[in-house]
């Protein structure tokens, strides 16, 4: 019987990750009386879109940093990381060595890294409000929730991970399966 | 109230907003909670006590019926939008129907410190385009709004409005609900009627009080009045792509000094023709000071006045053939040319007419003579047949006269003071009765003259001028309502001094018996005429792209940009490049020396609906409202030394009062 090299798992992980890069990873919607349609900000792997201008305009009152300044390094790195991790997965598909399992490792960790990075940034931004902002004395530092609903001021907020994040998580699972299969079934040489 | 909790206070000031992108902190004073989720149109407690309210307020079943027909719940939109002329306020006033709520006042011929019309450089320039000789005229008498049409129905793109006193026509762009262009008629000194052709090929402007053409002078006497004083019909060519009237492609037709009045354009079968009435077949002129009758009497001696029947397509072809002359830059067809080339005919009409209105099918004309108790119905097919005859008799000024007996097919007795007619979608016409203070409803009959009869009449309050109905002068009237534009209100409203509000009355016409269902006071000048459009046809912008200047309808390359603001001094000119956003101006200080010219550009960099800002500065007569994205430009000489605060005049945010800056003008 032919040994399973995990090629299908590598391919599946690669395709899932590639698609995830084109879909929203994290979304927040803010509701307030004067915004009957809500304000929406969507975080993609490469960029942030939606009512960024308005949200920044509101945030300046409490000294919350402009969204463009959040995770600047990560956003630049994303243009390399996203395609690179996908390519590594796809490169591994035809390989048969045990060590080639390592090519899936970056993709396997990506959603967790994203999660941790987002959480750290939310904590950092929420605790580094500009002390000179107009309403800085009215709002104490806090850590915005990474998911679920909440509220601050007249705003009710709902945040959630997007389909892109979930596909990347599936890609992560596929990558782990790929690693497991390859390590288990392939020779070290 | 005692101590006002700080965190509730912060929530309460949130006219703008506090922050975003975050969830609530869980445990400390940063937790700011609004007392209640603010609803959109929170309804009163449901059901049960309506009878008690009706009883307590002393309402009768008719009142309740009217209330139900006109009530638009909070947060809901009206079905129709009415554009009413603002009379001698020089504005256009916009209402929603059926609620009759005031939605907007659009300044046209008159400066307005709210929107800044006539304060910024570009709108001043638009007003200047209507200059009479070297004088900028800052008032107007808006009379006849006319919505642009496609295939004979309103298309919701543009509104035209004329200024009776100065013979000017303005274009209001309904993408922005803002005046875009003003043109002064180079031949006429004043005007009355305005109408558009079925595809807005032309906007027809017709004269009122005769005067020598080209704003000339001639002593007033019988001979001069007959030979040198003239009426006119101008056909302004409309460029639909640019959204402007094109004087180069427009033309006028010289008319006798009959004091032309309203005009309507033919449609469908009668497309290519236009009909203009007049009220001075007597060729009377003001001479009571010399022993004559006053004009009201001298102009009302004859039993009939003259309707001008004009084949405008023939006129257009005549101008294109190069045979017309040019006067003050406009192509002009003389009376003789018009009379001899199948362009102009006269037709008798009831004395002192106002409305001359084409039925939705384009087949008939309803003429209302204010001193004649009938609506007079003419067959346009018969008019065209008669116009083709070679044996027509010549009347005044050598103009061929269409026989009344061959063209008028019916007279409907409706009452005193018929003034103007609108139509519904059920085959009825509605004619206002100025003297009776009423509206008459009559059935549209047929070509043989049968079936034309009044079916209902109801009182209005008071002295009804024009009527307006949804799409009521198009090929596709929508019915449902008639609005009576009443000149007087007398006892209808809470007294507010000797200058009474006008009364716009909404009449329900969905039942066999008409009924007034709403009185809307308008604290503005007399609205002469209005047009009502299905609201779904209007697609206005809600924000401008940042840097947009409406006056050139695009992005201004000189518009200040966020991050690139500044003040530059070049010789004796100070260039200010400023932005505004909640809740600050950038820069917030401008220095100048006395006598320097300041060229000030200001962009509202907001991109959120409704996030407008104002700008006003002490001492230098500048006041603007700047919608999100818009860029404005104004100039003045800083000739008065001092410290001049400028600030946002539109309550924009919780920190609106702090949105200010200083202009410091130092002594030389």
CSV table of C-alpha atoms in Angstrom, one decimal, chain B residues 42-470:
chain,number,residue,atom,x,y,z
B,42,UNK,CA,-40.1,55.8,19.4
B,43,UNK,CA,-43.8,55.1,19.0
B,44,UNK,CA,-46.2,56.1,21.8
B,45,UNK,CA,-47.5,53.3,23.8
B,46,UNK,CA,-49.6,51.1,21.6
B,47,UNK,CA,-53.3,51.3,21.1
B,48,UNK,CA,-56.2,51.7,23.3
B,49,UNK,CA,-56.4,55.4,24.1
B,50,UNK,CA,-57.1,56.9,20.6
B,51,UNK,CA,-60.7,57.6,21.5
B,52,UNK,CA,-59.6,59.4,24.6
B,53,UNK,CA,-57.2,61.5,22.6
B,54,UNK,CA,-59.8,62.3,20.0
B,55,UNK,CA,-62.2,63.4,22.7
B,56,UNK,CA,-59.7,65.4,24.7
B,57,UNK,CA,-58.5,67.3,21.7
B,58,UNK,CA,-62.1,67.9,20.4
B,59,UNK,CA,-61.5,66.3,17.0
B,60,UNK,CA,-64.2,65.1,14.7
B,61,UNK,CA,-64.1,62.0,12.5
B,62,UNK,CA,-63.1,64.2,9.5
B,63,UNK,CA,-60.1,65.5,11.4
B,64,UNK,CA,-59.0,62.0,12.3
B,65,UNK,CA,-59.4,60.9,8.7
B,66,UNK,CA,-57.3,63.9,7.5
B,67,UNK,CA,-54.7,63.2,10.2
B,68,UNK,CA,-54.4,59.6,9.1
B,69,UNK,CA,-54.1,60.6,5.5
B,70,UNK,CA,-51.3,63.1,6.1
B,71,UNK,CA,-49.5,61.6,9.1
B,72,UNK,CA,-46.0,60.4,8.2
B,73,UNK,CA,-44.6,58.7,11.3
B,74,UNK,CA,-41.3,60.0,12.7
B,75,UNK,CA,-38.4,58.6,10.8
B,76,UNK,CA,-40.5,57.7,7.7
B,77,UNK,CA,-40.1,59.6,4.5
B,78,UNK,CA,-42.7,61.5,2.4
B,79,UNK,CA,-43.9,60.0,-0.9
B,80,UNK,CA,-43.7,63.2,-2.9
B,81,UNK,CA,-41.6,66.3,-2.9
B,82,UNK,CA,-43.0,69.7,-3.8
B,83,UNK,CA,-40.9,72.5,-5.2
B,84,UNK,CA,-42.7,75.8,-4.6
B,85,UNK,CA,-41.5,79.1,-5.8
B,86,UNK,CA,-40.6,81.4,-2.9
B,87,UNK,CA,-42.2,84.5,-4.5
B,88,UNK,CA,-40.3,87.7,-3.8
B,89,UNK,CA,-38.0,85.9,-1.3
B,90,UNK,CA,-36.2,84.9,-4.5
B,91,UNK,CA,-36.0,81.3,-3.3
B,92,UNK,CA,-37.4,77.9,-3.9
B,93,UNK,CA,-39.1,76.2,-1.0
B,94,UNK,CA,-39.2,72.4,-0.8
B,95,UNK,CA,-41.9,70.4,1.0
B,96,UNK,CA,-42.6,66.8,1.6
B,97,UNK,CA,-46.1,65.4,0.8
B,98,UNK,CA,-48.4,64.3,2.3
B,99,UNK,CA,-46.9,65.6,5.6
B,100,UNK,CA,-46.4,69.1,4.1
B,101,UNK,CA,-43.2,69.3,6.2
B,102,UNK,CA,-40.7,71.9,5.1
B,103,UNK,CA,-37.6,70.1,3.9
B,104,UNK,CA,-35.4,72.9,2.4
B,105,UNK,CA,-35.1,76.4,1.3
B,106,UNK,CA,-33.0,76.8,-1.8
B,107,UNK,CA,-31.7,80.3,-2.3
B,108,UNK,CA,-31.7,81.3,-5.9
B,109,UNK,CA,-31.7,85.0,-6.7
B,110,UNK,CA,-31.3,86.1,-3.1
B,111,UNK,CA,-28.2,85.8,-0.9
B,112,UNK,CA,-28.6,83.6,2.0
B,113,UNK,CA,-26.4,83.6,5.1
B,114,UNK,CA,-27.4,80.1,6.1
B,115,UNK,CA,-26.1,78.2,3.1
B,116,UNK,CA,-23.7,81.1,2.2
B,117,UNK,CA,-25.3,81.7,-1.1
B,118,UNK,CA,-23.8,85.0,-2.3
B,119,UNK,CA,-21.0,85.0,0.3
B,120,UNK,CA,-18.4,82.7,-1.3
B,121,UNK,CA,-16.6,83.6,-4.5
B,122,UNK,CA,-18.3,81.1,-6.7
B,123,UNK,CA,-21.9,81.7,-5.7
B,124,UNK,CA,-21.3,85.4,-6.0
B,125,UNK,CA,-20.1,84.8,-9.5
B,126,UNK,CA,-23.3,82.8,-10.3
B,127,UNK,CA,-25.4,85.7,-9.0
B,128,UNK,CA,-23.2,88.1,-11.1
B,129,UNK,CA,-24.2,86.1,-14.2
B,130,UNK,CA,-27.7,87.6,-13.7
B,131,UNK,CA,-26.4,91.1,-13.5
B,132,UNK,CA,-28.5,93.8,-15.2
B,133,UNK,CA,-26.0,96.0,-17.0
B,134,UNK,CA,-23.4,96.6,-14.2
B,135,UNK,CA,-25.7,96.0,-11.3
B,136,UNK,CA,-25.8,92.8,-9.3
B,137,UNK,CA,-29.4,92.3,-8.3
B,138,UNK,CA,-29.8,90.6,-4.9
B,139,UNK,CA,-33.5,90.0,-4.9
B,140,UNK,CA,-35.9,88.1,-7.1
B,141,UNK,CA,-39.5,87.2,-7.6
B,142,UNK,CA,-39.5,83.5,-8.2
B,143,UNK,CA,-42.6,82.5,-10.1
B,144,UNK,CA,-42.8,79.3,-12.1
B,145,UNK,CA,-40.8,76.3,-11.1
B,146,UNK,CA,-40.4,73.8,-13.9
B,147,UNK,CA,-38.9,70.4,-13.4
B,148,UNK,CA,-36.9,68.9,-16.3
B,149,UNK,CA,-38.7,66.3,-18.3
B,150,UNK,CA,-37.9,63.2,-20.3
B,151,UNK,CA,-40.7,61.9,-22.6
B,152,UNK,CA,-43.1,64.4,-21.1
B,153,UNK,CA,-42.6,63.3,-17.4
B,154,UNK,CA,-40.5,64.7,-14.7
B,155,UNK,CA,-37.1,63.1,-14.6
B,156,UNK,CA,-35.9,64.6,-11.3
B,157,UNK,CA,-32.6,66.0,-12.6
B,158,UNK,CA,-33.1,69.7,-12.7
B,159,UNK,CA,-35.4,72.5,-11.7
B,160,UNK,CA,-35.8,75.7,-13.6
B,161,UNK,CA,-37.2,78.8,-11.9
B,162,UNK,CA,-37.7,82.3,-13.2
B,163,UNK,CA,-37.4,85.7,-11.7
B,164,UNK,CA,-40.5,87.7,-12.8
B,165,UNK,CA,-39.1,91.1,-11.9
B,166,UNK,CA,-35.8,90.8,-13.7
B,167,UNK,CA,-36.5,88.3,-16.4
B,168,UNK,CA,-33.9,85.8,-15.2
B,169,UNK,CA,-33.9,82.1,-15.3
B,170,UNK,CA,-32.0,79.8,-12.9
B,171,UNK,CA,-31.1,76.2,-13.1
B,172,UNK,CA,-31.2,74.2,-9.8
B,173,UNK,CA,-29.2,71.0,-10.0
B,174,UNK,CA,-31.2,68.4,-8.1
B,175,UNK,CA,-28.1,66.2,-7.6
B,176,UNK,CA,-27.2,68.9,-5.0
B,177,UNK,CA,-30.4,70.9,-4.5
B,178,UNK,CA,-28.4,74.0,-5.3
B,179,UNK,CA,-28.6,76.7,-7.8
B,180,UNK,CA,-26.2,76.1,-10.6
B,181,UNK,CA,-26.7,78.8,-13.2
B,182,UNK,CA,-28.5,82.1,-13.5
B,183,UNK,CA,-29.0,83.8,-16.9
B,184,UNK,CA,-30.4,87.2,-17.6
B,185,UNK,CA,-32.6,87.6,-20.6
B,186,UNK,CA,-30.8,90.0,-22.9
B,187,UNK,CA,-34.0,91.2,-24.5
B,188,UNK,CA,-36.7,91.2,-21.8
B,189,UNK,CA,-36.9,93.3,-18.8
B,190,UNK,CA,-39.3,91.1,-16.9
B,191,UNK,CA,-41.1,87.9,-17.4
B,192,UNK,CA,-43.9,85.7,-16.1
B,193,UNK,CA,-44.3,82.2,-17.5
B,194,UNK,CA,-41.9,79.4,-17.6
B,195,UNK,CA,-42.3,75.9,-19.0
B,196,UNK,CA,-40.2,73.1,-20.4
B,197,UNK,CA,-40.7,71.1,-23.6
B,198,UNK,CA,-41.3,67.4,-23.2
B,199,UNK,CA,-37.6,66.4,-23.4
B,200,UNK,CA,-36.3,69.6,-21.9
B,201,UNK,CA,-35.1,70.7,-25.3
B,202,UNK,CA,-36.1,74.2,-24.4
B,203,UNK,CA,-37.1,76.2,-21.3
B,204,UNK,CA,-39.7,78.6,-22.5
B,205,UNK,CA,-39.7,82.0,-20.8
B,206,UNK,CA,-42.4,84.5,-21.7
B,207,UNK,CA,-42.6,88.2,-21.1
B,208,UNK,CA,-45.0,90.0,-18.8
B,209,UNK,CA,-45.0,93.8,-19.0
B,210,UNK,CA,-44.1,95.0,-22.5
B,211,UNK,CA,-41.0,97.3,-22.9
B,212,UNK,CA,-38.7,98.1,-25.7
B,213,UNK,CA,-36.6,95.0,-26.4
B,214,UNK,CA,-33.0,94.9,-25.3
B,215,UNK,CA,-33.8,96.9,-22.1
B,216,UNK,CA,-34.2,100.0,-24.2
B,217,UNK,CA,-36.1,103.3,-23.7
B,218,UNK,CA,-39.0,104.8,-25.5
B,219,UNK,CA,-41.4,107.5,-24.2
B,220,UNK,CA,-44.7,106.1,-23.1
B,221,UNK,CA,-47.5,107.1,-25.5
B,222,UNK,CA,-50.0,105.2,-27.6
B,223,UNK,CA,-47.9,105.2,-30.8
B,224,UNK,CA,-44.7,104.1,-29.0
B,225,UNK,CA,-46.5,101.5,-27.0
B,226,UNK,CA,-47.9,100.0,-30.2
B,227,UNK,CA,-44.8,100.2,-32.3
B,228,UNK,CA,-41.8,100.1,-29.9
B,229,UNK,CA,-43.0,98.3,-26.8
B,230,UNK,CA,-42.8,94.6,-27.2
B,231,UNK,CA,-43.6,91.2,-25.6
B,232,UNK,CA,-41.4,88.2,-26.1
B,233,UNK,CA,-41.1,84.5,-25.8
B,234,UNK,CA,-37.6,83.1,-25.3
B,235,UNK,CA,-36.7,79.5,-25.9
B,236,UNK,CA,-33.6,78.8,-23.8
B,237,UNK,CA,-31.7,75.8,-25.2
B,238,UNK,CA,-30.9,73.4,-22.4
B,239,UNK,CA,-27.7,71.3,-22.6
B,240,UNK,CA,-28.7,68.2,-20.7
B,241,UNK,CA,-25.1,66.9,-20.5
B,242,UNK,CA,-23.7,70.0,-18.9
B,243,UNK,CA,-26.9,70.8,-17.1
B,244,UNK,CA,-26.8,74.5,-18.2
B,245,UNK,CA,-28.8,76.8,-20.5
B,246,UNK,CA,-26.9,77.7,-23.6
B,247,UNK,CA,-27.7,81.3,-24.7
B,248,UNK,CA,-25.8,80.7,-27.9
B,249,UNK,CA,-28.3,78.1,-29.1
B,250,UNK,CA,-31.3,79.9,-27.7
B,251,UNK,CA,-33.7,82.1,-29.5
B,252,UNK,CA,-36.6,84.5,-29.0
B,253,UNK,CA,-39.7,85.4,-30.8
B,254,UNK,CA,-40.8,89.0,-30.8
B,255,UNK,CA,-44.5,89.4,-29.7
B,256,UNK,CA,-47.0,92.2,-29.6
B,257,UNK,CA,-47.2,94.2,-26.3
B,258,UNK,CA,-50.1,92.2,-25.1
B,259,UNK,CA,-48.6,91.4,-21.7
B,260,UNK,CA,-47.8,87.7,-22.1
B,261,UNK,CA,-48.4,85.6,-19.1
B,262,UNK,CA,-48.3,81.8,-18.6
B,263,UNK,CA,-47.1,79.3,-21.1
B,264,UNK,CA,-47.4,75.6,-21.5
B,265,UNK,CA,-45.6,73.3,-24.0
B,266,UNK,CA,-47.5,70.8,-26.1
B,267,UNK,CA,-46.8,67.2,-25.5
B,268,UNK,CA,-47.3,63.9,-27.3
B,269,UNK,CA,-49.7,64.8,-30.2
B,270,UNK,CA,-49.0,68.5,-29.6
B,271,UNK,CA,-45.3,68.3,-29.1
B,272,UNK,CA,-43.6,71.1,-31.0
B,273,UNK,CA,-46.2,73.7,-30.1
B,274,UNK,CA,-46.4,76.0,-27.2
B,275,UNK,CA,-49.3,78.2,-26.0
B,276,UNK,CA,-48.8,81.5,-24.3
B,277,UNK,CA,-51.7,83.6,-23.1
B,278,UNK,CA,-51.8,87.4,-22.5
B,279,UNK,CA,-54.1,89.9,-20.9
B,280,UNK,CA,-53.8,93.2,-22.7
B,281,UNK,CA,-55.5,92.8,-26.1
B,282,UNK,CA,-56.5,96.4,-25.6
B,283,UNK,CA,-52.9,97.6,-25.9
B,284,UNK,CA,-53.6,99.7,-22.9
B,285,UNK,CA,-50.8,101.2,-20.9
B,286,UNK,CA,-50.6,103.0,-17.6
B,287,UNK,CA,-52.0,106.5,-18.2
B,288,UNK,CA,-54.5,107.2,-15.4
B,289,UNK,CA,-52.3,110.0,-14.2
B,290,UNK,CA,-53.0,111.6,-17.6
B,291,UNK,CA,-56.8,111.1,-17.2
B,292,UNK,CA,-57.0,107.5,-18.5
B,293,UNK,CA,-58.4,104.5,-16.7
B,294,UNK,CA,-56.1,102.6,-14.4
B,295,UNK,CA,-54.5,99.6,-16.1
B,296,UNK,CA,-56.7,97.2,-14.2
B,297,UNK,CA,-59.7,98.7,-16.1
B,298,UNK,CA,-58.1,99.7,-19.3
B,299,UNK,CA,-56.6,96.2,-19.8
B,300,UNK,CA,-60.0,94.6,-19.1
B,301,UNK,CA,-62.2,96.3,-21.7
B,302,UNK,CA,-62.3,93.6,-24.3
B,303,UNK,CA,-64.3,90.4,-23.9
B,304,UNK,CA,-61.4,88.4,-25.1
B,305,UNK,CA,-57.6,88.4,-24.9
B,306,UNK,CA,-55.1,86.8,-27.2
B,307,UNK,CA,-53.6,83.4,-26.8
B,308,UNK,CA,-50.3,83.1,-28.8
B,309,UNK,CA,-50.1,79.7,-30.5
B,310,UNK,CA,-46.4,79.1,-31.4
B,311,UNK,CA,-45.0,76.3,-33.5
B,312,UNK,CA,-41.6,76.2,-31.8
B,313,UNK,CA,-40.2,73.5,-34.0
B,314,UNK,CA,-40.9,75.8,-37.0
B,315,UNK,CA,-39.2,78.6,-35.1
B,316,UNK,CA,-36.2,76.5,-34.4
B,317,UNK,CA,-35.9,75.5,-38.1
B,318,UNK,CA,-36.2,79.2,-39.0
B,319,UNK,CA,-33.4,80.1,-36.7
B,320,UNK,CA,-31.2,77.3,-38.0
B,321,UNK,CA,-31.8,78.4,-41.5
B,322,UNK,CA,-30.0,81.7,-40.6
B,323,UNK,CA,-33.0,83.9,-41.4
B,324,UNK,CA,-33.4,85.3,-37.8
B,325,UNK,CA,-31.6,88.5,-36.8
B,326,UNK,CA,-29.4,88.8,-33.7
B,327,UNK,CA,-30.1,91.3,-31.0
B,328,UNK,CA,-27.9,91.6,-27.9
B,329,UNK,CA,-26.3,88.3,-28.8
B,330,UNK,CA,-29.6,86.4,-29.0
B,331,UNK,CA,-31.3,85.1,-32.2
B,332,UNK,CA,-34.6,87.0,-32.6
B,333,UNK,CA,-37.5,86.2,-34.9
B,334,UNK,CA,-39.5,89.3,-35.6
B,335,UNK,CA,-43.3,89.4,-35.4
B,336,UNK,CA,-43.5,89.7,-39.1
B,337,UNK,CA,-41.2,86.8,-39.7
B,338,UNK,CA,-43.1,84.7,-37.2
B,339,UNK,CA,-46.4,85.6,-38.7
B,340,UNK,CA,-45.4,84.9,-42.2
B,341,UNK,CA,-43.6,81.6,-41.6
B,342,UNK,CA,-46.2,79.6,-39.8
B,343,UNK,CA,-44.6,80.2,-36.4
B,344,UNK,CA,-47.0,82.5,-34.6
B,345,UNK,CA,-50.8,82.6,-34.6
B,346,UNK,CA,-53.4,84.3,-32.4
B,347,UNK,CA,-56.4,82.7,-30.8
B,348,UNK,CA,-59.1,84.4,-28.8
B,349,UNK,CA,-59.3,83.4,-25.1
B,350,UNK,CA,-61.4,84.4,-22.2
B,351,UNK,CA,-60.4,87.7,-20.7
B,352,UNK,CA,-57.7,88.1,-18.1
B,353,UNK,CA,-56.5,84.5,-18.4
B,354,UNK,CA,-53.8,83.0,-16.3
B,355,UNK,CA,-53.6,79.2,-16.8
B,356,UNK,CA,-53.2,77.7,-20.3
B,357,UNK,CA,-52.7,74.1,-19.6
B,358,UNK,CA,-52.3,71.1,-21.9
B,359,UNK,CA,-54.1,67.9,-20.9
B,360,UNK,CA,-51.9,64.8,-20.1
B,361,UNK,CA,-52.7,63.3,-23.5
B,362,UNK,CA,-51.6,66.4,-25.3
B,363,UNK,CA,-54.9,66.7,-27.1
B,364,UNK,CA,-56.6,69.6,-25.4
B,365,UNK,CA,-56.0,73.0,-23.8
B,366,UNK,CA,-57.7,74.2,-20.7
B,367,UNK,CA,-57.7,78.0,-20.5
B,368,UNK,CA,-58.8,79.8,-17.4
B,369,UNK,CA,-59.9,83.5,-17.7
B,370,UNK,CA,-60.0,85.0,-14.3
B,371,UNK,CA,-62.9,87.2,-15.3
B,372,UNK,CA,-64.9,84.5,-17.0
B,373,UNK,CA,-66.7,81.7,-15.1
B,374,UNK,CA,-65.7,78.9,-17.4
B,375,UNK,CA,-62.8,76.7,-18.2
B,376,UNK,CA,-62.5,77.0,-21.9
B,377,UNK,CA,-61.5,73.8,-23.7
B,378,UNK,CA,-59.7,73.9,-27.1
B,379,UNK,CA,-58.8,71.0,-29.3
B,380,UNK,CA,-55.2,71.2,-30.3
B,381,UNK,CA,-55.9,68.9,-33.3
B,382,UNK,CA,-58.4,71.5,-34.5
B,383,UNK,CA,-55.9,74.3,-33.8
B,384,UNK,CA,-53.3,72.5,-35.9
B,385,UNK,CA,-55.9,72.0,-38.7
B,386,UNK,CA,-56.9,75.6,-38.6
B,387,UNK,CA,-53.2,76.8,-38.6
B,388,UNK,CA,-52.7,74.9,-41.9
B,389,UNK,CA,-55.5,76.8,-43.6
B,390,UNK,CA,-54.3,79.4,-46.2
B,391,UNK,CA,-57.3,81.7,-45.8
B,392,UNK,CA,-56.9,82.7,-42.2
B,393,UNK,CA,-57.6,86.4,-41.5
B,394,UNK,CA,-54.9,88.6,-40.3
B,395,UNK,CA,-55.3,90.2,-36.9
B,396,UNK,CA,-53.2,92.7,-35.0
B,397,UNK,CA,-49.6,93.1,-36.2
B,398,UNK,CA,-50.4,91.0,-39.3
B,399,UNK,CA,-50.6,87.8,-37.3
B,400,UNK,CA,-53.1,85.3,-38.6
B,401,UNK,CA,-56.0,84.5,-36.3
B,402,UNK,CA,-57.2,81.0,-35.6
B,403,UNK,CA,-61.0,80.9,-35.6
B,404,UNK,CA,-62.4,80.5,-32.0
B,405,UNK,CA,-65.5,78.7,-33.2
B,406,UNK,CA,-63.5,76.0,-35.0
B,407,UNK,CA,-61.1,75.4,-32.2
B,408,UNK,CA,-62.9,75.8,-28.9
B,409,UNK,CA,-64.9,72.7,-28.2
B,410,UNK,CA,-66.3,73.1,-24.7
B,411,UNK,CA,-66.9,75.6,-21.9
B,412,UNK,CA,-67.3,74.2,-18.5
B,413,UNK,CA,-69.1,76.5,-16.0
B,414,UNK,CA,-67.1,76.1,-12.8
B,415,UNK,CA,-67.4,79.4,-10.9
B,416,UNK,CA,-65.7,82.7,-10.4
B,417,UNK,CA,-62.1,83.5,-11.0
B,418,UNK,CA,-60.7,80.4,-12.8
B,419,UNK,CA,-57.0,80.6,-12.6
B,420,UNK,CA,-55.0,77.5,-13.3
B,421,UNK,CA,-55.5,73.8,-14.0
B,422,UNK,CA,-53.8,70.6,-13.0
B,423,UNK,CA,-54.6,67.0,-13.9
B,424,UNK,CA,-54.9,63.6,-12.1
B,425,UNK,CA,-54.5,60.1,-13.3
B,426,UNK,CA,-58.2,59.4,-13.4
B,427,UNK,CA,-59.2,61.7,-16.3
B,428,UNK,CA,-60.0,64.8,-14.3
B,429,UNK,CA,-58.9,68.3,-14.4
B,430,UNK,CA,-58.7,70.6,-11.3
B,431,UNK,CA,-59.1,74.3,-11.7
B,432,UNK,CA,-58.5,76.9,-9.0
B,433,UNK,CA,-61.1,79.5,-8.5
B,434,UNK,CA,-59.5,82.6,-7.1
B,435,UNK,CA,-62.7,84.6,-6.4
B,436,UNK,CA,-64.7,81.7,-5.1
B,437,UNK,CA,-61.7,80.5,-3.1
B,438,UNK,CA,-62.3,77.0,-4.3
B,439,UNK,CA,-61.1,74.2,-6.5
B,440,UNK,CA,-63.4,72.7,-9.2
B,441,UNK,CA,-63.0,69.2,-10.4
B,442,UNK,CA,-64.1,68.4,-13.9
B,443,UNK,CA,-64.2,65.5,-16.3
B,444,UNK,CA,-62.1,65.5,-19.4
B,445,UNK,CA,-64.4,64.9,-22.3
B,446,UNK,CA,-63.8,64.1,-26.0
B,447,UNK,CA,-62.9,65.8,-29.2
B,448,UNK,CA,-66.6,66.3,-30.1
B,449,UNK,CA,-67.0,68.5,-27.0
B,450,UNK,CA,-69.0,65.9,-25.1
B,451,UNK,CA,-68.4,64.8,-21.6
B,452,UNK,CA,-66.7,67.9,-20.3
B,453,UNK,CA,-68.4,68.6,-17.0
B,454,UNK,CA,-67.8,69.7,-13.5
B,455,UNK,CA,-68.2,66.9,-11.0
B,456,UNK,CA,-67.1,68.4,-7.7
B,457,UNK,CA,-66.1,71.7,-6.0
B,458,UNK,CA,-64.7,72.4,-2.6
B,459,UNK,CA,-63.7,75.5,-0.7
B,460,UNK,CA,-60.2,76.5,0.0
B,461,UNK,CA,-58.9,79.1,2.4
B,462,UNK,CA,-58.4,81.7,0.9
B,463,UNK,CA,-57.8,83.3,-2.5
B,464,UNK,CA,-56.4,80.3,-4.3
B,465,UNK,CA,-53.8,81.0,-7.0
B,466,UNK,CA,-52.1,78.1,-8.6
B,467,UNK,CA,-52.7,74.5,-8.0
B,468,UNK,CA,-50.1,71.8,-7.9
B,469,UNK,CA,-50.6,68.1,-8.3
B,470,UNK,CA,-48.1,65.2,-8.3
